[in-house]
mmCIF file of C-alpha atoms in Angstrom:
data_model
loop_
_atom_site.group_PDB
_atom_site.id
_atom_site.type_symbol
_atom_site.label_atom_id
_atom_site.label_comp_id
_atom_site.label_asym_id
_atom_site.label_seq_id
_atom_site.Cartn_x
_atom_site.Cartn_y
_atom_site.Cartn_z
ATOM 1 C CA MET A 125 98.970 101.995 95.730
ATOM 2 C CA THR A 126 96.717 101.849 98.889
ATOM 3 C CA GLN A 127 93.023 100.855 98.690
ATOM 4 C CA PRO A 128 90.834 103.539 99.146
ATOM 5 C CA VAL A 129 88.060 103.498 101.869
ATOM 6 C CA TYR A 130 84.451 103.004 100.474
ATOM 7 C CA VAL A 131 82.210 104.944 102.298
ATOM 8 C CA ALA A 132 78.856 102.982 102.847
ATOM 9 C CA ASN A 133 76.566 104.710 105.465
ATOM 10 C CA ASP A 134 73.671 106.037 103.210
ATOM 11 C CA PRO A 135 72.150 103.864 101.054
ATOM 12 C CA ALA A 136 69.573 105.973 99.464
ATOM 13 C CA ALA A 137 72.670 108.753 98.735
ATOM 14 C CA TYR A 138 73.879 105.572 97.055
ATOM 15 C CA GLU A 139 71.004 104.603 95.291
ATOM 16 C CA GLN A 140 70.977 108.015 93.445
ATOM 17 C CA GLN A 141 74.381 108.083 93.235
ATOM 18 C CA MET A 142 75.294 104.534 91.674
ATOM 19 C CA GLY A 143 72.609 102.256 92.492
ATOM 20 C CA ARG A 144 70.502 103.079 89.496
ATOM 21 C CA TRP A 145 73.198 102.201 87.254
ATOM 22 C CA SER A 146 73.514 98.459 89.073
ATOM 23 C CA ARG A 147 69.798 97.764 88.229
ATOM 24 C CA ARG A 148 70.270 98.057 84.768
ATOM 25 C CA LEU A 149 73.177 96.809 84.447
ATOM 26 C CA ALA A 150 72.454 93.733 86.396
ATOM 27 C CA PRO A 151 69.871 91.708 83.902
ATOM 28 C CA LEU A 152 72.662 91.812 81.289
ATOM 29 C CA LEU A 153 75.212 89.887 83.963
ATOM 30 C CA ILE A 154 72.857 87.800 85.005
ATOM 31 C CA LYS A 155 71.975 86.993 81.134
ATOM 32 C CA PHE A 156 75.852 86.581 80.531
ATOM 33 C CA ALA A 157 76.280 84.245 83.537
ATOM 34 C CA ARG A 158 73.674 82.025 82.062
ATOM 35 C CA ILE A 159 73.288 80.069 85.250
ATOM 36 C CA GLY A 160 70.294 78.070 84.233
ATOM 37 C CA GLU A 161 67.580 76.627 87.126
ATOM 38 C CA PRO A 162 69.299 77.260 89.961
ATOM 39 C CA ALA A 163 68.654 76.769 93.103
ATOM 40 C CA ARG A 164 70.653 78.431 95.848
ATOM 41 C CA VAL A 165 72.323 81.875 94.392
ATOM 42 C CA LEU A 166 74.638 83.725 95.925
ATOM 43 C CA ASP A 167 75.531 87.727 95.110
ATOM 44 C CA LEU A 168 78.457 88.289 96.801
ATOM 45 C CA GLY A 169 78.569 92.098 97.564
ATOM 46 C CA CYS A 170 75.130 92.345 97.417
ATOM 47 C CA GLY A 171 75.207 96.665 98.395
ATOM 48 C CA THR A 172 71.429 97.395 98.376
ATOM 49 C CA GLY A 173 70.278 94.628 96.796
ATOM 50 C CA SER A 174 70.200 95.440 92.609
ATOM 51 C CA LEU A 175 71.553 92.442 91.776
ATOM 52 C CA ALA A 176 70.257 90.011 94.212
ATOM 53 C CA SER A 177 66.207 91.293 93.413
ATOM 54 C CA ALA A 178 66.923 90.553 89.615
ATOM 55 C CA LEU A 179 68.378 87.190 90.003
ATOM 56 C CA ALA A 180 64.985 86.182 92.192
ATOM 57 C CA GLU A 181 62.996 87.810 88.945
ATOM 58 C CA ALA A 182 65.464 85.818 86.511
ATOM 59 C CA ALA A 183 65.099 82.531 88.640
ATOM 60 C CA PRO A 184 61.884 82.256 90.254
ATOM 61 C CA GLY A 185 62.799 79.256 91.458
ATOM 62 C CA ALA A 186 65.964 80.091 93.556
ATOM 63 C CA MET A 187 67.020 80.735 96.951
ATOM 64 C CA VAL A 188 69.368 84.549 96.771
ATOM 65 C CA THR A 189 71.617 85.219 99.614
ATOM 66 C CA GLY A 190 72.882 87.996 99.547
ATOM 67 C CA VAL A 191 76.036 89.164 101.384
ATOM 68 C CA ASP A 192 77.879 92.545 102.221
ATOM 69 C CA LEU A 193 80.113 93.952 104.774
ATOM 70 C CA SER A 194 77.396 97.393 105.064
ATOM 71 C CA GLU A 195 74.705 96.813 108.086
ATOM 72 C CA ALA A 196 73.233 99.949 106.415
ATOM 73 C CA TYR A 197 72.977 99.072 102.828
ATOM 74 C CA LEU A 198 71.682 95.773 103.477
ATOM 75 C CA ALA A 199 69.036 97.213 105.586
ATOM 76 C CA HIS A 200 67.792 98.806 102.586
ATOM 77 C CA ALA A 201 67.738 95.664 101.080
ATOM 78 C CA ARG A 202 65.761 93.979 102.552
ATOM 79 C CA SER A 203 63.346 96.934 102.904
ATOM 80 C CA ARG A 204 62.836 96.767 99.229
ATOM 81 C CA SER A 205 61.367 93.527 99.192
ATOM 82 C CA ALA A 206 59.025 91.193 101.148
ATOM 83 C CA ASP A 207 60.132 87.899 98.791
ATOM 84 C CA PRO A 208 60.484 84.883 101.249
ATOM 85 C CA ARG A 209 63.221 84.046 98.552
ATOM 86 C CA LEU A 210 65.489 86.914 99.501
ATOM 87 C CA ARG A 211 67.649 86.763 102.183
ATOM 88 C CA PHE A 212 70.493 89.283 103.270
ATOM 89 C CA GLU A 213 73.267 88.898 105.637
ATOM 90 C CA GLN A 214 76.493 90.588 106.677
ATOM 91 C CA GLY A 215 80.144 88.647 105.758
ATOM 92 C CA ASP A 216 83.409 89.537 104.658
ATOM 93 C CA ALA A 217 83.780 88.729 100.962
ATOM 94 C CA THR A 218 87.353 86.948 101.430
ATOM 95 C CA ALA A 219 86.665 84.856 104.257
ATOM 96 C CA LEU A 220 82.938 83.538 104.000
ATOM 97 C CA THR A 221 81.316 81.332 106.502
ATOM 98 C CA TYR A 222 79.371 79.309 103.758
ATOM 99 C CA PRO A 223 80.835 75.638 103.350
ATOM 100 C CA ASP A 224 82.031 74.428 99.928
ATOM 101 C CA GLY A 225 80.028 74.147 97.103
ATOM 102 C CA SER A 226 76.612 75.927 98.900
ATOM 103 C CA PHE A 227 75.599 77.559 96.176
ATOM 104 C CA ASP A 228 74.799 76.589 92.595
ATOM 105 C CA ALA A 229 75.799 80.072 90.822
ATOM 106 C CA VAL A 230 77.555 82.851 93.071
ATOM 107 C CA LEU A 231 77.689 86.347 91.204
ATOM 108 C CA SER A 232 79.065 89.648 92.421
ATOM 109 C CA LEU A 233 78.337 93.289 90.471
ATOM 110 C CA LEU A 234 80.821 96.271 90.646
ATOM 111 C CA VAL A 235 82.540 95.103 94.134
ATOM 112 C CA LEU A 236 85.364 93.077 93.735
ATOM 113 C CA ASN A 237 87.717 95.943 92.358
ATOM 114 C CA PHE A 238 86.806 97.585 95.979
ATOM 115 C CA VAL A 239 87.739 94.329 97.832
ATOM 116 C CA PRO A 240 91.203 94.107 99.815
ATOM 117 C CA LYS A 241 92.759 91.202 98.125
ATOM 118 C CA ALA A 242 90.400 90.468 95.793
ATOM 119 C CA GLU A 243 92.271 87.412 94.674
ATOM 120 C CA LEU A 244 90.916 85.530 97.693
ATOM 121 C CA ALA A 245 87.179 86.819 97.291
ATOM 122 C CA VAL A 246 87.743 85.117 93.360
ATOM 123 C CA ARG A 247 88.950 81.918 95.215
ATOM 124 C CA GLU A 248 85.935 82.055 97.406
ATOM 125 C CA MET A 249 83.423 81.936 95.205
ATOM 126 C CA ALA A 250 85.014 79.056 93.687
ATOM 127 C CA ARG A 251 85.108 77.552 96.471
ATOM 128 C CA VAL A 252 81.617 78.224 97.799
ATOM 129 C CA VAL A 253 79.641 77.477 94.133
ATOM 130 C CA ARG A 254 79.541 73.057 93.613
ATOM 131 C CA PRO A 255 80.971 71.175 90.791
ATOM 132 C CA GLY A 256 79.633 72.631 87.699
ATOM 133 C CA GLY A 257 78.075 75.440 88.974
ATOM 134 C CA THR A 258 78.757 79.173 87.496
ATOM 135 C CA VAL A 259 80.701 82.068 89.106
ATOM 136 C CA ALA A 260 80.557 85.253 87.162
ATOM 137 C CA ALA A 261 80.849 88.970 87.982
ATOM 138 C CA ALA A 262 81.258 92.554 86.476
ATOM 139 C CA VAL A 263 83.201 95.822 87.132
ATOM 140 C CA TRP A 264 83.547 99.190 86.006
ATOM 141 C CA ASP A 265 86.051 100.160 83.358
ATOM 142 C CA PHE A 266 87.025 102.621 84.830
ATOM 143 C CA ARG A 267 89.656 103.505 82.442
ATOM 144 C CA GLY A 268 88.765 103.258 79.122
ATOM 145 C CA GLY A 269 84.624 102.806 79.872
ATOM 146 C CA PHE A 270 83.136 104.669 82.195
ATOM 147 C CA THR A 271 82.435 108.041 80.846
ATOM 148 C CA PHE A 272 80.319 109.893 83.500
ATOM 149 C CA LEU A 273 83.223 108.979 86.070
ATOM 150 C CA ARG A 274 85.759 109.744 83.697
ATOM 151 C CA LEU A 275 84.099 112.778 82.811
ATOM 152 C CA LEU A 276 84.768 113.949 86.904
ATOM 153 C CA MET A 277 87.926 112.288 87.347
ATOM 154 C CA ASP A 278 89.460 114.253 83.897
ATOM 155 C CA THR A 279 88.051 117.632 85.292
ATOM 156 C CA ALA A 280 89.339 116.779 89.230
ATOM 157 C CA ALA A 281 93.023 115.943 87.633
ATOM 158 C CA ILE A 282 93.562 119.572 86.103
ATOM 159 C CA VAL A 283 91.776 121.685 88.882
ATOM 160 C CA ASP A 284 92.519 120.009 91.796
ATOM 161 C CA PRO A 285 95.665 119.291 93.709
ATOM 162 C CA ASP A 286 95.176 115.878 94.811
ATOM 163 C CA GLY A 287 92.919 115.012 91.172
ATOM 164 C CA GLU A 288 95.569 113.229 89.768
ATOM 165 C CA ALA A 289 96.355 110.563 92.106
ATOM 166 C CA PHE A 290 92.872 110.110 92.575
ATOM 167 C CA ARG A 291 92.022 109.209 88.667
ATOM 168 C CA ALA A 292 95.205 107.597 89.146
ATOM 169 C CA ARG A 293 94.081 105.255 92.123
ATOM 170 C CA HIS A 294 90.730 104.336 89.950
ATOM 171 C CA CYS A 295 92.035 103.645 86.385
ATOM 172 C CA SER A 296 94.513 101.353 88.469
ATOM 173 C CA TYR A 297 92.277 99.087 90.250
ATOM 174 C CA PRO A 298 92.561 95.105 90.083
ATOM 175 C CA LEU A 299 90.427 93.266 87.669
ATOM 176 C CA THR A 300 89.899 96.062 85.397
ATOM 177 C CA GLY A 301 91.935 95.991 82.652
ATOM 178 C CA PRO A 302 91.491 93.967 79.638
ATOM 179 C CA GLY A 303 91.886 90.302 80.102
ATOM 180 C CA GLU A 304 92.348 90.614 84.165
ATOM 181 C CA LEU A 305 89.008 89.294 85.158
ATOM 182 C CA ALA A 306 89.569 86.547 83.184
ATOM 183 C CA ALA A 307 93.162 86.093 84.639
ATOM 184 C CA ALA A 308 91.697 85.934 87.906
ATOM 185 C CA TRP A 309 89.170 83.637 87.123
ATOM 186 C CA ARG A 310 91.906 81.119 85.887
ATOM 187 C CA ALA A 311 93.922 81.385 88.786
ATOM 188 C CA ALA A 312 91.087 80.358 90.706
ATOM 189 C CA GLY A 313 90.998 77.038 89.299
ATOM 190 C CA LEU A 314 87.956 77.941 87.364
ATOM 191 C CA ARG A 315 87.078 76.546 83.358
ATOM 192 C CA GLU A 316 85.482 77.503 80.335
ATOM 193 C CA VAL A 317 86.343 81.229 81.353
ATOM 194 C CA GLU A 318 85.024 83.589 79.407
ATOM 195 C CA GLN A 319 85.334 88.032 79.338
ATOM 196 C CA VAL A 320 83.107 90.104 77.254
ATOM 197 C CA SER A 321 82.226 93.856 78.154
ATOM 198 C CA LEU A 322 78.554 94.692 79.030
ATOM 199 C CA THR A 323 77.227 97.953 78.089
ATOM 200 C CA ILE A 324 74.126 100.584 79.297
ATOM 201 C CA ARG A 325 73.535 104.243 79.474
ATOM 202 C CA THR A 326 73.635 106.335 82.515
ATOM 203 C CA GLU A 327 71.184 109.324 82.133
ATOM 204 C CA PHE A 328 70.965 112.383 83.777
ATOM 205 C CA ALA A 329 68.329 114.947 83.577
ATOM 206 C CA SER A 330 70.797 118.308 84.716
ATOM 207 C CA PHE A 331 73.944 118.864 85.654
ATOM 208 C CA ALA A 332 72.664 118.725 89.839
ATOM 209 C CA ASP A 333 71.059 115.630 89.046
ATOM 210 C CA TYR A 334 74.599 113.985 87.266
ATOM 211 C CA PHE A 335 76.992 116.248 90.398
ATOM 212 C CA GLU A 336 75.098 116.273 93.350
ATOM 213 C CA PRO A 337 74.790 112.802 94.460
ATOM 214 C CA TRP A 338 78.316 112.724 95.086
ATOM 215 C CA LEU A 339 78.280 115.217 98.202
ATOM 216 C CA ALA A 340 76.646 112.654 100.271
ATOM 217 C CA GLY A 341 79.560 111.231 100.621
ATOM 218 C CA GLN A 342 79.325 107.771 99.381
ATOM 219 C CA GLY A 343 81.531 105.082 97.900
ATOM 220 C CA THR A 344 85.321 106.178 96.818
ATOM 221 C CA VAL A 345 84.430 109.127 95.014
ATOM 222 C CA GLY A 346 81.573 110.652 96.674
ATOM 223 C CA ALA A 347 84.105 110.228 100.038
ATOM 224 C CA TYR A 348 86.889 112.165 97.728
ATOM 225 C CA VAL A 349 84.683 114.881 96.037
ATOM 226 C CA ALA A 350 83.000 115.301 100.160
ATOM 227 C CA SER A 351 86.450 115.681 101.140
ATOM 228 C CA ARG A 352 87.217 118.917 99.333
ATOM 229 C CA THR A 353 87.285 122.001 100.852
ATOM 230 C CA ALA A 354 83.787 124.127 100.126
ATOM 231 C CA GLU A 355 86.401 125.952 97.228
ATOM 232 C CA GLN A 356 87.539 122.769 95.786
ATOM 233 C CA ARG A 357 84.125 121.678 95.616
ATOM 234 C CA ALA A 358 83.137 125.017 93.857
ATOM 235 C CA ARG A 359 86.126 125.191 91.645
ATOM 236 C CA LEU A 360 85.324 121.115 90.881
ATOM 237 C CA ALA A 361 81.739 121.944 89.705
ATOM 238 C CA ARG A 362 82.053 124.912 87.978
ATOM 239 C CA HIS A 363 84.128 123.731 85.643
ATOM 240 C CA LEU A 364 82.807 119.993 85.496
ATOM 241 C CA GLU A 365 79.357 121.523 84.827
ATOM 242 C CA LEU A 366 81.327 123.023 81.386
ATOM 243 C CA ALA A 367 82.380 119.686 80.807
ATOM 244 C CA TYR A 368 78.809 118.216 81.752
ATOM 245 C CA ARG A 369 77.305 121.011 79.419
ATOM 246 C CA ALA A 370 80.075 120.663 76.482
ATOM 247 C CA GLY A 371 78.823 123.795 74.694
ATOM 248 C CA GLY A 372 75.192 123.360 75.159
ATOM 249 C CA GLU A 373 72.812 124.883 77.364
ATOM 250 C CA ASP A 374 71.730 122.412 80.763
ATOM 251 C CA GLY A 375 70.125 119.504 80.549
ATOM 252 C CA PRO A 376 69.401 115.644 79.991
ATOM 253 C CA ARG A 377 72.752 114.058 78.839
ATOM 254 C CA SER A 378 73.128 110.406 78.224
ATOM 255 C CA PHE A 379 76.665 108.391 78.687
ATOM 256 C CA ALA A 380 77.753 104.892 77.616
ATOM 257 C CA ALA A 381 79.024 103.133 81.017
ATOM 258 C CA THR A 382 80.891 100.217 79.849
ATOM 259 C CA ALA A 383 81.767 97.090 82.079
ATOM 260 C CA TRP A 384 83.759 94.114 81.985
ATOM 261 C CA ALA A 385 82.713 90.993 82.707
ATOM 262 C CA VAL A 386 83.260 87.333 83.704
ATOM 263 C CA ARG A 387 82.018 83.833 83.753
ATOM 264 C CA GLY A 388 83.338 80.650 84.449
ATOM 265 C CA VAL A 389 82.416 77.175 85.560
ATOM 266 C CA ARG A 390 84.008 75.479 88.596
#
């Protein structure tokens, strides 16, 4: 199955669409990773900087480097903080420019499943961490744990001619199934590997708060929604609102969102 295009050119839209949930999940990943008191930390696929900022807060003695492909997202990350301990650089997750053992810990939040040849990115994470250093990551459990997106995917599969293919792609991402992250960590030579699930709540004020952020076309889901014709989007929105309301009035809703998380030691 081909890797879908990930659109990353509107950081403000991304923040409303997904960044707000990254900020909730980041502290949970850091706590699970048990990185101690590192001096140098890498955030791989840093996006708009949620994990990097949380790392700087959790490890006040650390220099934190965020790496991402999107210059637009990096510019947004730089604008969020004047902390001199935070540095954001453009780079390819599968071909990092840092020497072996450059960091005490390497973390990645909600990005590895979107990386073509994700196994290369995992090997790079293991390469640039020092011996004894920690490598940790989290990805959404699209098939079984990402409730608010599963609501959209299941509705699209019924009402849109391309909806089933869209759902199949997202539920078949690499590293998102039970035990897949742990297997990748062991294949990269990491030891003391542990995989768990981490859960947050995703809360919306209304159906508009839930649906309208996808219209900006960010990520793979936004790209899918934005690629629909006006008639197809209207049909999707109409049926999705029924699913969102679930027999009630429009208004606040709270959905559980679960990610797989893994840690290991070089």
